[in-house]
Coordinates of C-alpha atoms in Angstrom, one line a residue:
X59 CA 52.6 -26.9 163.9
X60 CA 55.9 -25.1 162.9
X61 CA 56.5 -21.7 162.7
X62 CA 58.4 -19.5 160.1
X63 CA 59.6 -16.3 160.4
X64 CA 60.2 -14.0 157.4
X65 CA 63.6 -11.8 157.7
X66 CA 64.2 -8.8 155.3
X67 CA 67.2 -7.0 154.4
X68 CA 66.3 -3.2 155.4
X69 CA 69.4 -2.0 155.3
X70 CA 67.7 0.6 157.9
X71 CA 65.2 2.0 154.9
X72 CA 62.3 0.1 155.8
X73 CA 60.6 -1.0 159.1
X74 CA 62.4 -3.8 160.6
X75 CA 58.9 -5.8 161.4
X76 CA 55.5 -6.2 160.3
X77 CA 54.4 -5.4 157.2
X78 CA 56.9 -2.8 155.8
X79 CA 54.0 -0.4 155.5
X80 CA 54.1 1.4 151.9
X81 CA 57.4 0.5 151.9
X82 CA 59.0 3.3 153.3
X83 CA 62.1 4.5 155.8
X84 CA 61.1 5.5 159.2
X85 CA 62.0 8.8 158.6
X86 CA 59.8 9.1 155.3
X87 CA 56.9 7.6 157.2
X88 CA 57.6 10.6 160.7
X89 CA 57.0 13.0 157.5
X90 CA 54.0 11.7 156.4
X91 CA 52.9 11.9 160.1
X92 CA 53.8 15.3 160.5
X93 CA 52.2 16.4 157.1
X94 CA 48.8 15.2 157.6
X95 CA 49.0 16.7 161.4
X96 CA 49.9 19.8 160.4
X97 CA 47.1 19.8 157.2
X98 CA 44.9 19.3 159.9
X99 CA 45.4 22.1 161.7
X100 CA 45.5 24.6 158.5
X101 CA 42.3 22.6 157.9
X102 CA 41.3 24.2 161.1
X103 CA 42.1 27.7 160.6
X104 CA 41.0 27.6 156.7
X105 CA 37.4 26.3 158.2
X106 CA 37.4 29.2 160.7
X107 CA 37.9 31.9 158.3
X108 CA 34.9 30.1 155.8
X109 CA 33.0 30.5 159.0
X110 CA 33.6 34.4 159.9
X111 CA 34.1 35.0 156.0
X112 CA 30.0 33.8 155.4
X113 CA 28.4 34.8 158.5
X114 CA 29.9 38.3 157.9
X115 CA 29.0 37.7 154.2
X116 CA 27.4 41.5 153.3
X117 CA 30.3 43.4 155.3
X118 CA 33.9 41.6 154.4
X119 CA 36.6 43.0 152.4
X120 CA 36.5 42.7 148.9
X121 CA 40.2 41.1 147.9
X122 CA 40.1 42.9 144.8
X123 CA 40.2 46.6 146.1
X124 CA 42.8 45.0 149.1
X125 CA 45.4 43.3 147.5
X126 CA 46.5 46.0 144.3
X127 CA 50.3 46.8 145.1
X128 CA 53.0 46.1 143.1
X129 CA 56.4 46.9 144.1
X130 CA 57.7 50.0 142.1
X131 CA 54.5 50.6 140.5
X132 CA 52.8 52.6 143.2
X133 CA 49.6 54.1 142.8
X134 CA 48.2 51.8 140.1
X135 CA 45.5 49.5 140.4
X136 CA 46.8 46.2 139.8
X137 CA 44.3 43.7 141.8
X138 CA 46.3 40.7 142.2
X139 CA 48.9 40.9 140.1
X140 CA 51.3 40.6 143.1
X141 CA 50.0 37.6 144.5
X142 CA 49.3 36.3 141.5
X143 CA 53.4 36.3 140.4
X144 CA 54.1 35.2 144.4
X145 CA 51.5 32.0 143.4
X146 CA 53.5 31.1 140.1
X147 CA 56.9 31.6 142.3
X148 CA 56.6 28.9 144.7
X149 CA 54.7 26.7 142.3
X150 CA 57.8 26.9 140.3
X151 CA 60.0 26.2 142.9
X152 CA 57.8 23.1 143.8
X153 CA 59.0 21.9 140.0
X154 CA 62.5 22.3 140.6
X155 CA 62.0 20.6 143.8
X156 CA 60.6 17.2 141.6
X157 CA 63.8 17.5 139.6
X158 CA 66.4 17.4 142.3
X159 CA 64.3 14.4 143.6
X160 CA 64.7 12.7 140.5
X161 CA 68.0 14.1 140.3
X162 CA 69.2 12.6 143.1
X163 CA 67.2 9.0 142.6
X164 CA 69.8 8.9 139.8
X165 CA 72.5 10.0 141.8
X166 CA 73.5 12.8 139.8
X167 CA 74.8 15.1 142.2
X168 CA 75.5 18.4 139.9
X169 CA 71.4 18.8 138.8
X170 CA 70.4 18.2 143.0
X171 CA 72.6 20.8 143.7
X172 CA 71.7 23.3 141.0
X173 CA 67.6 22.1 141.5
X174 CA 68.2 22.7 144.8
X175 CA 69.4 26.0 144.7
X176 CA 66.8 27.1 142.3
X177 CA 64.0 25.7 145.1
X178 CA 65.3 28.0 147.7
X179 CA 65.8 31.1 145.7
X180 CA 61.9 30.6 145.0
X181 CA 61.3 30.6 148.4
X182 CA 63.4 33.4 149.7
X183 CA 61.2 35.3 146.5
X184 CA 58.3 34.6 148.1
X185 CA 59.0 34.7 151.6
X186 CA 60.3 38.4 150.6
X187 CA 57.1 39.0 148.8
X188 CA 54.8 38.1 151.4
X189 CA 56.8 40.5 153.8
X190 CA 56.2 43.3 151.6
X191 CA 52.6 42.7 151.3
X192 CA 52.6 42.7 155.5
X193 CA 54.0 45.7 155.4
X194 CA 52.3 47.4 152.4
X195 CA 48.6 46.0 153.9
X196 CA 49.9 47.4 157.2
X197 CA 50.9 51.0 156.4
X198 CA 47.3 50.9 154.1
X199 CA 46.5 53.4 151.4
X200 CA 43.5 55.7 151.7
X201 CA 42.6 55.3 155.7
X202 CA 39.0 55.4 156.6
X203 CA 37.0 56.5 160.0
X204 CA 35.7 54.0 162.2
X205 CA 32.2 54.2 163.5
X206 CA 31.2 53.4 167.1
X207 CA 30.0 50.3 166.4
X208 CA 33.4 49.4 165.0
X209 CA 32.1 49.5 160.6
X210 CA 34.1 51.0 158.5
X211 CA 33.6 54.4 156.4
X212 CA 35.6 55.2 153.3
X213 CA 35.8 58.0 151.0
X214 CA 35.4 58.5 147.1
X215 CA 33.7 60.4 144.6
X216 CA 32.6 60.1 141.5
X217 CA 34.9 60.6 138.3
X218 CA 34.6 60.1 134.1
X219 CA 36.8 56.9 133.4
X220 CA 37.9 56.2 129.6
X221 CA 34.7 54.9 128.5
X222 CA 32.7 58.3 129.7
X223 CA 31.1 56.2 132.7
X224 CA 31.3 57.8 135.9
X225 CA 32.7 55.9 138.4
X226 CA 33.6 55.8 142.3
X227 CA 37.3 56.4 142.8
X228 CA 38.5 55.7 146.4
X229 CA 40.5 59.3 147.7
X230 CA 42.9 59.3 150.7
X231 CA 42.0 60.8 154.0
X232 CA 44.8 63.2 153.9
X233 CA 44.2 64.7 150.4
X234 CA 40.9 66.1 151.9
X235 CA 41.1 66.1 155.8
X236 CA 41.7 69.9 157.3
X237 CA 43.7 70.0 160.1
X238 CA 43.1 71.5 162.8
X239 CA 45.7 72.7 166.1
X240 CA 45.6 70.6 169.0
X241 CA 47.3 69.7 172.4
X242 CA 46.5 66.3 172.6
X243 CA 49.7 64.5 173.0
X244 CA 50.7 60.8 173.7
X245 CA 49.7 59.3 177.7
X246 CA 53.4 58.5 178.8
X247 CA 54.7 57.1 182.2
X248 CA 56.8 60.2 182.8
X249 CA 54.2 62.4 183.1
X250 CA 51.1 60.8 183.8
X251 CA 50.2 57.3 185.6
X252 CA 53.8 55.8 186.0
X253 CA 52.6 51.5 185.0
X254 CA 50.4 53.3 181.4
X255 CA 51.5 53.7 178.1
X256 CA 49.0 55.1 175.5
X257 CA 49.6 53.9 171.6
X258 CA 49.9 55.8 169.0
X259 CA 47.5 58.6 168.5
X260 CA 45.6 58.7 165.3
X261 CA 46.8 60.6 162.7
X262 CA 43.7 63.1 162.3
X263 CA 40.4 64.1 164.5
X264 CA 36.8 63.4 163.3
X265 CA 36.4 67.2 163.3
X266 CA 39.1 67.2 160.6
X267 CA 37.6 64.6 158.5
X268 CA 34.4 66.7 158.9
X269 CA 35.8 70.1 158.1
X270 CA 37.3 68.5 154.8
X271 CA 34.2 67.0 153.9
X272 CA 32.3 70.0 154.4
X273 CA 35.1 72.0 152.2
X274 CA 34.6 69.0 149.4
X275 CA 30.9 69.1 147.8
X276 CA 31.9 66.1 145.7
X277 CA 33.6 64.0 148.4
X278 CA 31.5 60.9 149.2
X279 CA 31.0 58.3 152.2
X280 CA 31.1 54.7 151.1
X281 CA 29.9 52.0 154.1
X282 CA 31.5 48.1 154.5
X283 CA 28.0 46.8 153.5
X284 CA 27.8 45.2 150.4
X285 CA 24.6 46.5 148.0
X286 CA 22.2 43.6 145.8
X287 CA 25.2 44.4 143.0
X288 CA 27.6 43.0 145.8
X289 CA 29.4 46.2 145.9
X290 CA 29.8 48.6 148.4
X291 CA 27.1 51.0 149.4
X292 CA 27.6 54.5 148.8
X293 CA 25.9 57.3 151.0
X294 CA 24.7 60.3 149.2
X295 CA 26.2 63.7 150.2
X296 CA 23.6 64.4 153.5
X297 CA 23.8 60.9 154.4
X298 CA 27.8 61.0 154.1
X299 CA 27.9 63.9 156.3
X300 CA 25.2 62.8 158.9
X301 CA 27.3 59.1 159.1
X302 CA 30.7 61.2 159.8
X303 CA 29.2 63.3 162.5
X304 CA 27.0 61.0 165.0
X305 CA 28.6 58.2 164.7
X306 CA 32.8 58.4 163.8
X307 CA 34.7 57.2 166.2
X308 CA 38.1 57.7 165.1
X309 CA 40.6 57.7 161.9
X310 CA 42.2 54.5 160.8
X311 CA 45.1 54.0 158.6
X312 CA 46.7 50.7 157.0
X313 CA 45.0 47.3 159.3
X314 CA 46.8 45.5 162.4
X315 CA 45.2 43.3 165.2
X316 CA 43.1 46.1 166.0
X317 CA 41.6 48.1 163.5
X318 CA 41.3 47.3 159.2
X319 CA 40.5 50.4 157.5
X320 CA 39.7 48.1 154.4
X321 CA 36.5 46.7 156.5
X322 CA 36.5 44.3 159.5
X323 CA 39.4 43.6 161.7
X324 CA 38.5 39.9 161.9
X325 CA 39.6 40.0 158.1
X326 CA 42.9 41.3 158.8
X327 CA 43.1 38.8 162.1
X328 CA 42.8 36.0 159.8
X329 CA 45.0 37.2 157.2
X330 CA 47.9 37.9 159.8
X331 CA 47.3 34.8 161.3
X332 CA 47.0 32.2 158.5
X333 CA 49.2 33.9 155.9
X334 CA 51.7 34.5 158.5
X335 CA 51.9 30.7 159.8
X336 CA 52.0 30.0 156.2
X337 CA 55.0 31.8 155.9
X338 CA 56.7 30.6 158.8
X339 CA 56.5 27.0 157.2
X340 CA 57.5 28.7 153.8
X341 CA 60.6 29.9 156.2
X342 CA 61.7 26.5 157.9
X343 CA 61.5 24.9 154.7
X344 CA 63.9 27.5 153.3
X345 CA 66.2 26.9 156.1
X346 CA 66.3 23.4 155.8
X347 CA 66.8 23.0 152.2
X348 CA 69.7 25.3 152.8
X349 CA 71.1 22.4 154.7
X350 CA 70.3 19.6 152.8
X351 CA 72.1 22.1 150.0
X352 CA 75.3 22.0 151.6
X353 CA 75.4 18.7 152.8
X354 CA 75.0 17.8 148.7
X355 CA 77.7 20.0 148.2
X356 CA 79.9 18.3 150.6
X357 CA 78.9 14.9 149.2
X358 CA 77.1 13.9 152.5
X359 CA 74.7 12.1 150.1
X360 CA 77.1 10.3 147.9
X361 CA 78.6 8.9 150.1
X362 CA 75.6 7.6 151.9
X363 CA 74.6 6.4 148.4
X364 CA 71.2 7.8 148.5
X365 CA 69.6 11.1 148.7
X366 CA 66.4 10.3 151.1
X367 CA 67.2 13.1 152.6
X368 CA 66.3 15.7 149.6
X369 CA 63.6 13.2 149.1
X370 CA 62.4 13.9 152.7
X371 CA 62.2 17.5 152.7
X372 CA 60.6 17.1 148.9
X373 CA 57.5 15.8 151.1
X374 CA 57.4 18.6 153.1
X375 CA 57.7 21.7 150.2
X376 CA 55.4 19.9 148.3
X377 CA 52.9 20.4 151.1
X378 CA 53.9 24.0 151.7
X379 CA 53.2 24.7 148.1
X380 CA 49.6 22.9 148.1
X381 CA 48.4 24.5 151.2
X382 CA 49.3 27.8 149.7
X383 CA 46.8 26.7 147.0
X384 CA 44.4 26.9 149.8
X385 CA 45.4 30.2 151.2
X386 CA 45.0 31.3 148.3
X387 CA 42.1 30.6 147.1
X388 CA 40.2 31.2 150.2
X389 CA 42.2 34.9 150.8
X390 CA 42.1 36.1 147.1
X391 CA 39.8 34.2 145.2
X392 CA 36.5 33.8 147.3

Protein backbone atom coordinates (compact mmCIF):
# COMPACT_ATOMS: atom_id res chain seq x y z
CA UNK A 1 0.00 0.00 0.00
CA UNK A 2 1.76 3.22 -1.16
CA UNK A 3 1.57 6.45 0.28
CA UNK A 4 1.29 9.97 -1.32
CA UNK A 5 1.97 13.09 0.10
CA UNK A 6 0.35 16.28 -1.22
CA UNK A 7 2.92 19.43 -1.21
CA UNK A 8 1.61 23.05 -1.71
CA UNK A 9 3.26 26.13 -2.66
CA UNK A 10 2.38 28.60 0.49
CA UNK A 11 4.65 30.90 -0.23
CA UNK A 12 4.34 31.51 3.76
CA UNK A 13 0.39 32.67 3.22
CA UNK A 14 -1.19 29.49 4.17
CA UNK A 15 -0.53 26.70 6.77
CA UNK A 16 2.27 24.57 5.66
CA UNK A 17 0.20 21.15 6.65
CA UNK A 18 -3.12 19.87 6.98
CA UNK A 19 -5.87 21.12 5.59
CA UNK A 20 -5.10 24.84 4.86
CA UNK A 21 -7.99 25.73 7.11
CA UNK A 22 -10.19 28.56 5.30
CA UNK A 23 -7.36 29.25 3.46
CA UNK A 24 -5.78 31.74 5.34
CA UNK A 25 -2.10 33.09 6.49
CA UNK A 26 -1.10 32.31 10.00
CA UNK A 27 -1.26 35.70 10.85
CA UNK A 28 -4.90 36.19 9.51
CA UNK A 29 -6.05 33.06 11.32
CA UNK A 30 -3.98 34.60 15.22
CA UNK A 31 -6.65 37.46 14.33
CA UNK A 32 -9.45 35.58 14.09
CA UNK A 33 -8.28 33.93 17.38
CA UNK A 34 -7.94 36.95 19.13
CA UNK A 35 -11.29 38.43 17.77
CA UNK A 36 -13.61 35.81 18.95
CA UNK A 37 -11.53 35.84 22.42
CA UNK A 38 -11.88 39.16 22.92
CA UNK A 39 -15.92 39.13 21.69
CA UNK A 40 -16.15 36.88 24.41
CA UNK A 41 -15.15 38.76 27.00
CA UNK A 42 -17.39 42.05 25.87
CA UNK A 43 -19.95 39.26 25.72
CA UNK A 44 -19.28 38.99 29.29
CA UNK A 45 -19.44 42.43 30.47
CA UNK A 46 -22.48 43.24 27.93
CA UNK A 47 -24.39 40.19 29.84
CA UNK A 48 -23.50 41.74 33.23
CA UNK A 49 -24.86 45.04 32.64
CA UNK A 50 -28.39 43.15 31.08
CA UNK A 51 -28.23 41.55 34.42
CA UNK A 52 -27.81 44.74 36.87
CA UNK A 53 -29.75 46.83 34.08
CA UNK A 54 -33.20 44.35 34.69
CA UNK A 55 -32.91 43.43 38.15
CA UNK A 56 -32.60 47.18 39.03
CA UNK A 57 -35.26 47.68 36.27
CA UNK A 58 -37.70 50.43 38.26
CA UNK A 59 -34.56 52.56 39.59
CA UNK A 60 -31.87 52.87 36.45
CA UNK A 61 -30.97 55.86 34.61
CA UNK A 62 -33.06 56.82 31.84
CA UNK A 63 -30.25 57.44 28.80
CA UNK A 64 -32.37 59.95 27.44
CA UNK A 65 -32.23 62.61 30.25
CA UNK A 66 -28.15 61.30 30.68
CA UNK A 67 -26.68 61.49 27.48
CA UNK A 68 -28.03 65.46 26.04
CA UNK A 69 -24.65 67.34 25.47
CA UNK A 70 -23.38 68.63 22.57
CA UNK A 71 -20.23 70.34 22.30
CA UNK A 72 -20.84 74.22 21.91
CA UNK A 73 -24.45 73.99 22.34
CA UNK A 74 -24.60 73.98 26.14
CA UNK A 75 -27.71 74.04 27.91
CA UNK A 76 -29.90 72.45 25.24
CA UNK A 77 -31.62 69.31 25.40
CA UNK A 78 -30.29 67.36 22.68
CA UNK A 79 -30.84 63.41 23.88
CA UNK A 80 -28.51 61.64 21.75
CA UNK A 81 -27.60 63.63 19.30
CA UNK A 82 -23.89 63.30 20.30
CA UNK A 83 -23.68 59.80 20.38
CA UNK A 84 -25.73 59.48 17.76
CA UNK A 85 -22.99 61.55 15.23
CA UNK A 86 -20.01 59.51 17.30
CA UNK A 87 -22.19 56.11 16.02
CA UNK A 88 -22.19 57.38 12.24
CA UNK A 89 -18.31 58.44 12.77
CA UNK A 90 -16.74 55.24 13.27
CA UNK A 91 -19.25 53.41 11.09
CA UNK A 92 -17.94 55.60 8.39
CA UNK A 93 -14.54 54.97 9.15
CA UNK A 94 -15.33 51.12 9.11
CA UNK A 95 -16.33 52.01 5.12
CA UNK A 96 -13.13 53.58 4.30
CA UNK A 97 -11.49 50.81 6.00
CA UNK A 98 -13.28 48.21 3.18
CA UNK A 99 -11.88 50.47 0.51
CA UNK A 100 -8.21 50.52 1.45
CA UNK A 101 -8.67 46.66 1.69
CA UNK A 102 -9.88 46.53 -1.70
CA UNK A 103 -7.49 49.11 -2.46
CA UNK A 104 -4.79 47.41 -1.61
CA UNK A 105 -6.05 43.75 -3.05
CA UNK A 106 -5.44 45.68 -6.27
CA UNK A 107 -2.38 47.07 -5.26
CA UNK A 108 -3.18 50.56 -5.74
CA UNK A 109 -1.10 52.17 -3.26
CA UNK A 110 -2.38 56.00 -3.58
CA UNK A 111 -6.43 55.02 -2.49
CA UNK A 112 -4.71 52.59 0.78
CA UNK A 113 -3.04 55.43 1.69
CA UNK A 114 -5.67 58.10 1.38
CA UNK A 115 -8.54 55.20 2.82
CA UNK A 116 -6.28 54.82 5.36
CA UNK A 117 -5.88 58.04 6.52
CA UNK A 118 -9.57 58.75 6.33
CA UNK A 119 -10.06 55.42 8.83
CA UNK A 120 -7.87 57.01 11.47
CA UNK A 121 -9.06 60.54 11.39
CA UNK A 122 -12.53 58.72 12.25
CA UNK A 123 -11.15 57.29 15.02
CA UNK A 124 -9.24 60.00 16.58
CA UNK A 125 -13.05 61.80 16.07
CA UNK A 126 -14.45 59.40 18.07
CA UNK A 127 -11.90 58.59 20.44
CA UNK A 128 -11.98 62.55 21.15
CA UNK A 129 -15.79 62.34 21.38
CA UNK A 130 -15.98 59.78 23.81
CA UNK A 131 -13.42 61.68 26.03
CA UNK A 132 -15.60 64.64 26.12
CA UNK A 133 -18.60 62.70 27.14
CA UNK A 134 -16.25 61.14 30.20
CA UNK A 135 -15.67 64.27 31.14
CA UNK A 136 -18.99 66.05 30.50
CA UNK A 137 -20.95 62.82 32.40
CA UNK A 138 -18.25 63.41 35.05
CA UNK A 139 -18.49 67.02 35.95
CA UNK A 140 -22.72 66.32 35.63
CA UNK A 141 -25.25 69.02 35.23
CA UNK A 142 -27.95 69.59 37.88
CA UNK A 143 -26.35 67.48 41.09
CA UNK A 144 -28.82 65.70 43.20
CA UNK A 145 -28.66 64.58 47.12
CA UNK A 146 -28.06 61.24 48.00
CA UNK A 147 -30.25 59.43 50.52
CA UNK A 148 -28.90 57.06 53.29
CA UNK A 149 -29.72 54.23 51.61
CA UNK A 150 -27.67 55.37 48.64
CA UNK A 151 -31.13 56.51 45.98
CA UNK A 152 -30.95 59.29 44.38
CA UNK A 153 -33.14 62.74 44.79
CA UNK A 154 -33.33 65.36 42.08
CA UNK A 155 -34.93 68.64 41.69
CA UNK A 156 -37.53 70.26 39.20
CA UNK A 157 -40.60 72.01 39.01
CA UNK A 158 -43.21 72.36 37.00
CA UNK A 159 -43.14 74.91 33.97
CA UNK A 160 -45.75 75.82 30.66
CA UNK A 161 -43.79 74.41 27.61
CA UNK A 162 -44.88 75.63 23.97
CA UNK A 163 -47.91 73.57 23.78
CA UNK A 164 -49.44 75.14 27.22
CA UNK A 165 -48.73 71.65 29.04
CA UNK A 166 -47.00 71.90 32.20
CA UNK A 167 -44.17 69.98 32.45
CA UNK A 168 -41.22 68.94 34.96
CA UNK A 169 -38.10 70.79 34.15
CA UNK A 170 -34.93 69.44 35.97
CA UNK A 171 -33.20 72.77 38.01
CA UNK A 172 -29.59 72.70 39.27
CA UNK A 173 -28.69 72.40 42.85
CA UNK A 174 -26.88 75.68 42.90
CA UNK A 175 -29.59 77.90 41.34
CA UNK A 176 -31.61 77.12 44.52
CA UNK A 177 -29.27 75.88 47.34
CA UNK A 178 -28.62 78.73 50.23
CA UNK A 179 -25.35 78.64 51.58
CA UNK A 180 -24.62 78.64 54.64
CA UNK A 181 -20.86 79.59 56.60
CA UNK A 182 -19.02 76.74 57.75
CA UNK A 183 -15.59 75.50 59.11
CA UNK A 184 -15.51 72.27 57.80
CA UNK A 185 -12.41 71.86 55.90
CA UNK A 186 -10.56 69.00 54.10
CA UNK A 187 -8.92 65.96 56.64
CA UNK A 188 -5.12 66.39 55.51
CA UNK A 189 -2.01 64.53 56.84
CA UNK A 190 -0.45 67.77 58.11
CA UNK A 191 -2.76 68.45 60.46
CA UNK A 192 -4.65 65.56 61.42
CA UNK A 193 -3.78 61.63 61.29
CA UNK A 194 -0.38 61.73 59.35
CA UNK A 195 -1.22 58.00 56.83
CA UNK A 196 -5.23 59.87 56.02
CA UNK A 197 -6.27 61.87 53.33
CA UNK A 198 -9.98 62.92 53.13
CA UNK A 199 -11.47 63.55 49.36
CA UNK A 200 -13.03 66.21 48.30
CA UNK A 201 -15.73 67.68 50.37
CA UNK A 202 -19.08 68.13 48.81
CA UNK A 203 -19.87 71.13 47.33
CA UNK A 204 -23.02 72.10 49.64
CA UNK A 205 -24.63 70.81 53.10
CA UNK A 206 -28.10 69.06 53.33
CA UNK A 207 -29.08 72.10 55.47
CA UNK A 208 -28.46 74.23 52.38
CA UNK A 209 -30.37 72.16 50.03
CA UNK A 210 -33.10 72.44 52.76
CA UNK A 211 -32.95 76.13 53.31
CA UNK A 212 -33.32 76.57 49.48
CA UNK A 213 -36.09 74.46 49.23
CA UNK A 214 -37.87 75.93 52.06
CA UNK A 215 -37.15 79.53 50.23
CA UNK A 216 -38.65 77.84 46.80
CA UNK A 217 -42.53 76.93 47.18
CA UNK A 218 -42.39 75.60 43.59
CA UNK A 219 -39.17 73.56 43.86
CA UNK A 220 -39.96 69.86 43.65
CA UNK A 221 -38.18 66.43 44.70
CA UNK A 222 -38.20 63.82 42.01
CA UNK A 223 -37.00 60.02 43.34
CA UNK A 224 -34.83 57.28 40.88
CA UNK A 225 -37.98 55.09 40.96
CA UNK A 226 -39.70 54.77 37.84
CA UNK A 227 -43.78 55.36 37.97
CA UNK A 228 -46.49 52.74 35.79
CA UNK A 229 -45.80 55.67 32.94
CA UNK A 230 -42.00 54.53 33.33
CA UNK A 231 -41.05 57.81 34.34
CA UNK A 232 -39.69 59.15 37.25
CA UNK A 233 -41.73 59.69 40.48
CA UNK A 234 -42.24 63.00 41.62
CA UNK A 235 -42.90 63.84 45.40
CA UNK A 236 -45.32 66.47 46.16
CA UNK A 237 -44.14 69.58 48.00
CA UNK A 238 -44.50 68.00 51.90
CA UNK A 239 -43.28 64.75 50.69
CA UNK A 240 -40.20 66.64 48.91
CA UNK A 241 -39.31 68.28 52.02
CA UNK A 242 -39.87 65.32 54.49
CA UNK A 243 -37.49 63.04 51.83
CA UNK A 244 -34.67 65.95 52.06
CA UNK A 245 -34.73 66.14 55.79
CA UNK A 246 -34.77 62.40 57.33
CA UNK A 247 -33.10 60.81 55.01
CA UNK A 248 -30.28 63.10 52.74
CA UNK A 249 -27.18 62.01 53.16
CA UNK A 250 -25.07 64.25 51.16
CA UNK A 251 -24.92 66.40 47.75
CA UNK A 252 -23.62 64.83 44.62
CA UNK A 253 -22.48 66.39 41.49
CA UNK A 254 -21.53 64.88 37.97
CA UNK A 255 -21.02 60.51 38.55
CA UNK A 256 -17.49 58.62 39.20
CA UNK A 257 -16.88 55.09 40.78
CA UNK A 258 -18.66 56.29 43.77
CA UNK A 259 -21.61 58.25 43.53
CA UNK A 260 -24.06 58.95 40.00
CA UNK A 261 -26.20 61.86 40.63
CA UNK A 262 -28.21 60.77 37.45
CA UNK A 263 -29.45 57.45 39.62
CA UNK A 264 -27.33 54.33 40.62
CA UNK A 265 -23.62 54.25 40.71
CA UNK A 266 -23.65 50.73 39.28
CA UNK A 267 -24.93 52.52 36.03
CA UNK A 268 -21.99 54.77 35.91
CA UNK A 269 -19.62 51.56 36.96
CA UNK A 270 -20.65 49.99 33.90
CA UNK A 271 -20.53 52.83 31.70
CA UNK A 272 -16.87 53.70 32.81
CA UNK A 273 -16.03 50.33 32.54
CA UNK A 274 -17.35 49.02 29.20
CA UNK A 275 -17.33 52.26 27.33
CA UNK A 276 -13.95 52.88 28.59
CA UNK A 277 -12.43 49.37 27.40
CA UNK A 278 -14.23 50.01 24.34
CA UNK A 279 -12.26 52.94 23.77
CA UNK A 280 -9.10 51.56 24.66
CA UNK A 281 -9.49 49.06 21.61
CA UNK A 282 -10.92 52.13 19.58
CA UNK A 283 -7.27 53.58 20.71
CA UNK A 284 -4.86 50.56 19.74
CA UNK A 285 -6.51 50.28 16.66
CA UNK A 286 -5.80 53.98 15.93
CA UNK A 287 -2.27 53.44 16.80
CA UNK A 288 -1.74 50.65 14.65
CA UNK A 289 -3.32 51.79 11.62
CA UNK A 290 -0.98 54.72 12.04
CA UNK A 291 1.71 52.21 11.37
CA UNK A 292 0.42 50.20 8.87
CA UNK A 293 -0.10 54.01 7.36
CA UNK A 294 3.42 54.72 7.19
CA UNK A 295 4.72 51.65 6.25
CA UNK A 296 2.21 52.13 2.89
CA UNK A 297 3.80 55.32 2.57
CA UNK A 298 7.21 53.97 2.55
CA UNK A 299 6.21 51.19 0.16
CA UNK A 300 6.76 48.41 2.81
CA UNK A 301 3.70 46.79 1.12
CA UNK A 302 4.79 47.07 -2.47
CA UNK A 303 7.40 45.70 -2.22
CA UNK A 304 6.23 42.75 -0.27
CA UNK A 305 3.66 42.60 -3.16
CA UNK A 306 0.69 42.35 -0.93
CA UNK A 307 -1.00 44.29 1.65
CA UNK A 308 -2.13 41.44 4.26
CA UNK A 309 -1.12 43.59 6.50
CA UNK A 310 -3.99 46.41 6.00
CA UNK A 311 -6.03 43.37 5.49
CA UNK A 312 -5.10 42.23 9.02
CA UNK A 313 -5.83 45.12 11.01
CA UNK A 314 -9.22 45.46 8.58
CA UNK A 315 -10.30 42.34 10.85
CA UNK A 316 -9.67 43.92 13.80
CA UNK A 317 -11.58 47.62 13.14
CA UNK A 318 -14.21 45.93 11.73
CA UNK A 319 -14.81 44.22 15.11
CA UNK A 320 -14.22 47.42 17.03
CA UNK A 321 -16.89 49.02 14.94
CA UNK A 322 -19.52 46.05 15.51
CA UNK A 323 -19.00 45.76 19.16
CA UNK A 324 -19.70 49.46 19.45
CA UNK A 325 -23.08 48.41 17.81
CA UNK A 326 -23.47 46.59 21.04
CA UNK A 327 -22.42 49.29 23.33
CA UNK A 328 -24.60 51.10 21.95
CA UNK A 329 -27.47 49.65 21.89
CA UNK A 330 -27.39 48.25 25.29
CA UNK A 331 -26.03 52.03 26.86
CA UNK A 332 -28.34 54.32 24.81
CA UNK A 333 -30.98 52.43 23.29
CA UNK A 334 -32.43 49.98 25.99
Amino acid sequence: MSTTVATTNTEGKTWSGGNEPLKASYGKMMMWFFIVTDALTFSAFLAAYGFSRFKFIDSWPIADEVFTHVPFLHGQELPMIYVAFMTFILIMSSVTMVLAVDAGHHMKKNKVTWYLFLTIIGGIIFVGSQAWEWATFIKGDYGAVQTKGGNILQFGEYKTNENGEQEFKRVAVKDFVIVSPTERTNHERKNGLWFVDEGTLPPYQIKDVVAGLEANPNILVRTQILNEEREKTILSREESLAAIKNNGKRVVEGANLEVNEYGSPLFADFFFFITGFHGFHVLSGVVINIIIWFNVILGTYERRKSYEMVEKVGLYWHFVDLVWVFVFTFFYLV
